[in-house]
Short mmCIF file of C-alpha atoms in Angstrom, two decimals:
data_model
loop_
_atom_site.label_atom_id
_atom_site.label_comp_id
_atom_site.label_asym_id
_atom_site.label_seq_id
_atom_site.Cartn_x
_atom_site.Cartn_y
_atom_site.Cartn_z
CA MET J 133 0.01 -0.03 0.01
CA MET J 134 1.17 3.25 -1.13
CA ALA J 135 1.69 5.81 1.45
CA MET J 136 0.08 8.73 1.34
CA VAL J 137 -0.04 13.04 2.77
CA HIS J 138 -3.55 14.54 3.66
CA PHE J 139 -3.54 18.34 2.99
CA THR J 140 -6.68 20.21 3.59
CA VAL J 141 -4.76 23.32 1.61
CA MET J 142 -5.23 27.05 3.92
CA GLY J 143 -5.47 30.61 2.27
CA GLY J 144 -8.87 31.27 0.78
CA GLU J 145 -12.22 30.86 1.66
CA VAL J 146 -12.46 27.32 -0.18
CA ILE J 147 -10.52 25.18 1.63
CA PRO J 148 -9.39 22.27 -0.61
CA GLU J 149 -8.67 18.71 0.69
CA ILE J 150 -5.92 16.80 -1.55
CA GLU J 151 -4.53 13.63 -1.37
CA MET J 152 -0.99 12.62 -1.91
CA PRO J 153 1.78 10.09 -2.13
CA MET J 154 4.62 10.48 -0.24
CA PHE J 155 6.89 10.56 -3.34
CA ALA J 156 4.90 13.33 -5.25
CA THR J 157 7.42 16.72 -5.16
CA ILE J 158 5.72 19.68 -3.91
CA LEU J 159 5.59 21.35 -7.28
CA ASP J 160 3.39 17.85 -8.58
CA LEU J 161 0.90 19.75 -5.40
CA LYS J 162 0.75 22.55 -6.96
CA GLU J 163 -0.22 21.42 -10.10
CA THR J 164 -3.12 19.66 -8.29
CA ILE J 165 -4.25 22.40 -7.17
CA GLU J 166 -4.07 24.42 -9.99
CA GLU J 167 -6.39 21.75 -11.51
CA ILE J 168 -8.83 22.27 -8.46
CA LEU J 169 -9.00 25.99 -7.83
CA ASP J 170 -7.58 27.18 -11.93
CA VAL J 171 -4.88 29.02 -10.11
CA ASP J 172 -1.80 29.23 -11.89
CA VAL J 173 1.74 27.25 -10.59
CA VAL J 174 3.53 30.29 -10.53
CA ARG J 175 1.09 32.18 -8.63
CA GLN J 176 1.41 29.76 -5.89
CA THR J 177 3.41 29.57 -2.64
CA LEU J 178 2.95 26.89 0.19
CA ASN J 179 3.27 27.44 3.56
CA PHE J 180 3.96 24.98 6.45
CA ASN J 181 5.35 26.17 9.78
CA ASN J 182 5.59 29.07 8.31
CA GLN J 183 8.53 27.72 5.77
CA VAL J 184 8.19 28.52 2.24
CA LEU J 185 7.89 24.88 0.31
CA THR J 186 10.25 23.83 -2.63
CA ASN J 187 8.86 23.20 -6.07
CA ASP J 188 11.65 20.73 -6.12
CA GLN J 189 11.15 18.97 -2.26
CA THR J 190 9.59 15.91 -2.35
CA ILE J 191 6.24 15.11 0.01
CA GLY J 192 8.23 12.61 2.17
CA HIS J 193 11.09 14.37 2.85
CA LEU J 194 9.02 16.72 4.82
CA ASN J 195 7.83 14.80 8.17
CA LEU J 196 4.41 15.66 7.48
CA GLY J 197 2.92 13.10 8.62
CA PRO J 198 -0.48 11.97 7.24
CA PHE J 199 -2.27 14.90 7.70
CA ALA J 200 -0.88 18.56 7.13
CA ALA J 201 -2.30 21.83 6.67
CA LEU J 202 -0.72 24.08 4.60
CA ALA J 203 -0.92 28.31 3.46
CA LEU J 204 -1.98 29.06 0.44
CA VAL J 205 -0.45 32.53 -0.60
CA VAL J 206 -1.14 33.45 -4.49
CA THR J 207 0.25 36.20 -6.04
CA PRO J 208 -2.40 38.94 -7.13
CA LEU J 209 -1.84 39.16 -10.48
CA ALA J 210 0.05 43.15 -11.28
CA GLY J 211 -1.57 46.07 -12.05
CA GLN J 212 -5.13 44.93 -10.81
CA PRO J 213 -5.83 43.73 -14.67
CA LYS J 214 -9.89 42.66 -15.48
CA PHE J 215 -10.69 39.36 -16.83
CA ASN J 216 -13.51 37.31 -17.99
CA ILE J 217 -15.44 34.93 -15.62
CA LEU J 218 -18.14 32.80 -17.08
CA VAL J 219 -21.69 33.13 -14.56
CA LYS J 220 -23.87 29.62 -15.04
CA TYR J 221 -26.89 30.37 -14.42
CA ILE J 222 -29.45 27.35 -14.64
CA ASN J 223 -29.38 27.08 -18.70
CA GLU J 224 -27.26 30.04 -19.51
CA GLU J 225 -23.88 31.57 -19.83
CA ILE J 226 -22.82 34.98 -19.03
CA ASN J 227 -19.66 35.85 -19.58
CA ILE J 228 -18.45 39.12 -16.95
CA ARG J 229 -15.56 41.58 -17.03
CA VAL J 230 -14.01 41.37 -13.36
CA LYS J 231 -10.94 41.89 -10.97
CA GLU J 232 -9.52 39.61 -8.50
CA THR J 233 -10.15 43.11 -5.84
CA THR J 234 -13.78 43.10 -7.35
CA LEU J 235 -16.03 42.76 -3.99
CA VAL J 236 -18.28 39.65 -4.73
CA VAL J 237 -21.56 42.10 -4.05
CA ASP J 238 -20.77 43.93 -6.32
CA LEU J 239 -20.34 41.24 -8.74
CA LYS J 240 -23.95 40.84 -7.90
CA ARG J 241 -24.99 44.25 -7.96
CA LYS J 242 -23.58 43.35 -12.41
CA LEU J 243 -25.96 40.51 -12.67
CA GLU J 244 -28.42 42.38 -11.51
CA ARG J 245 -27.76 45.01 -13.74
CA ARG J 246 -28.00 42.64 -17.23
CA ARG J 247 -30.20 40.06 -16.06
CA GLY J 248 -33.29 41.82 -14.01
CA ILE J 249 -32.76 40.10 -10.84
CA LEU J 250 -33.06 41.24 -7.62
CA ILE J 251 -29.83 41.86 -6.10
CA GLU J 252 -30.89 39.61 -2.93
CA LYS J 253 -32.99 36.92 -4.70
CA ILE J 254 -28.86 36.03 -6.33
CA THR J 255 -26.75 33.72 -4.47
CA LEU J 256 -23.17 32.91 -5.80
CA HIS J 257 -21.12 29.45 -5.85
CA ARG J 258 -17.34 28.75 -6.06
CA LEU J 259 -16.31 25.55 -5.55
CA SER J 260 -18.94 24.64 -4.09
CA LYS J 261 -18.90 27.08 -0.97
CA GLU J 262 -21.38 29.75 -1.32
CA MET J 263 -19.58 33.41 -1.10
CA GLU J 264 -20.42 36.02 0.75
CA ASP J 265 -20.27 39.64 -0.46
CA ASP J 266 -18.13 41.23 1.91
CA PHE J 267 -15.48 39.36 0.56
CA PRO J 268 -13.42 40.34 -3.44
CA LEU J 269 -13.04 37.81 -5.91
CA SER J 270 -10.09 36.32 -4.53
CA ALA J 271 -11.22 34.71 -1.50
CA TYR J 272 -13.33 32.19 -3.47
CA TYR J 273 -9.95 32.04 -5.96
CA VAL J 274 -11.71 33.39 -8.52
CA CYS J 275 -9.43 34.08 -11.60
CA GLU J 276 -9.29 34.68 -15.99
CA ASP J 277 -12.05 32.22 -17.54
CA SER J 278 -13.30 30.73 -13.61
CA GLU J 279 -16.90 29.31 -13.55
CA VAL J 280 -18.68 30.16 -11.09
CA GLU J 281 -22.78 29.49 -10.24
CA MET J 282 -25.46 31.83 -9.75
CA THR J 283 -29.00 30.74 -7.89
CA THR J 284 -32.22 32.23 -7.42
CA LYS J 285 -34.21 32.49 -4.64
CA ILE J 286 -37.98 32.80 -5.86
CA GLU J 287 -40.96 33.53 -3.64
CA PRO J 288 -43.86 31.90 -3.58
CA ARG J 289 -46.83 33.16 -4.74
#
């Protein structure tokens, strides 16, 4: 049986849990994080006990034990550029331009203007996590071409 380490990746509102073999490198782990969170490897810094982990380190040489919590720091995009995200709503896909620093409530306002749905009836989710109004999109690892799901509350008549 292959020895594995179960990681909890802290740093944003979305907290993925990842299992990796002992022979895997930190780069392998970052590539897995990229697959899950859509955050480019070059923007990721992983820390364990306040020490920066380097890409060439193997997980087995870190003596982490079977469970480890890592801190993920994502380098912001230079110049705070706007980029497109995809908001999925029922059978519709809505392209919206945002910045990483855009607040969730501001994204809801854009959707309210675009779709005519009252802001208080809109709920947004990223990676199955409900997004809270006062957080920036970066807290949910929203970046270029990320997908956000929108649901609406419908009042019974």
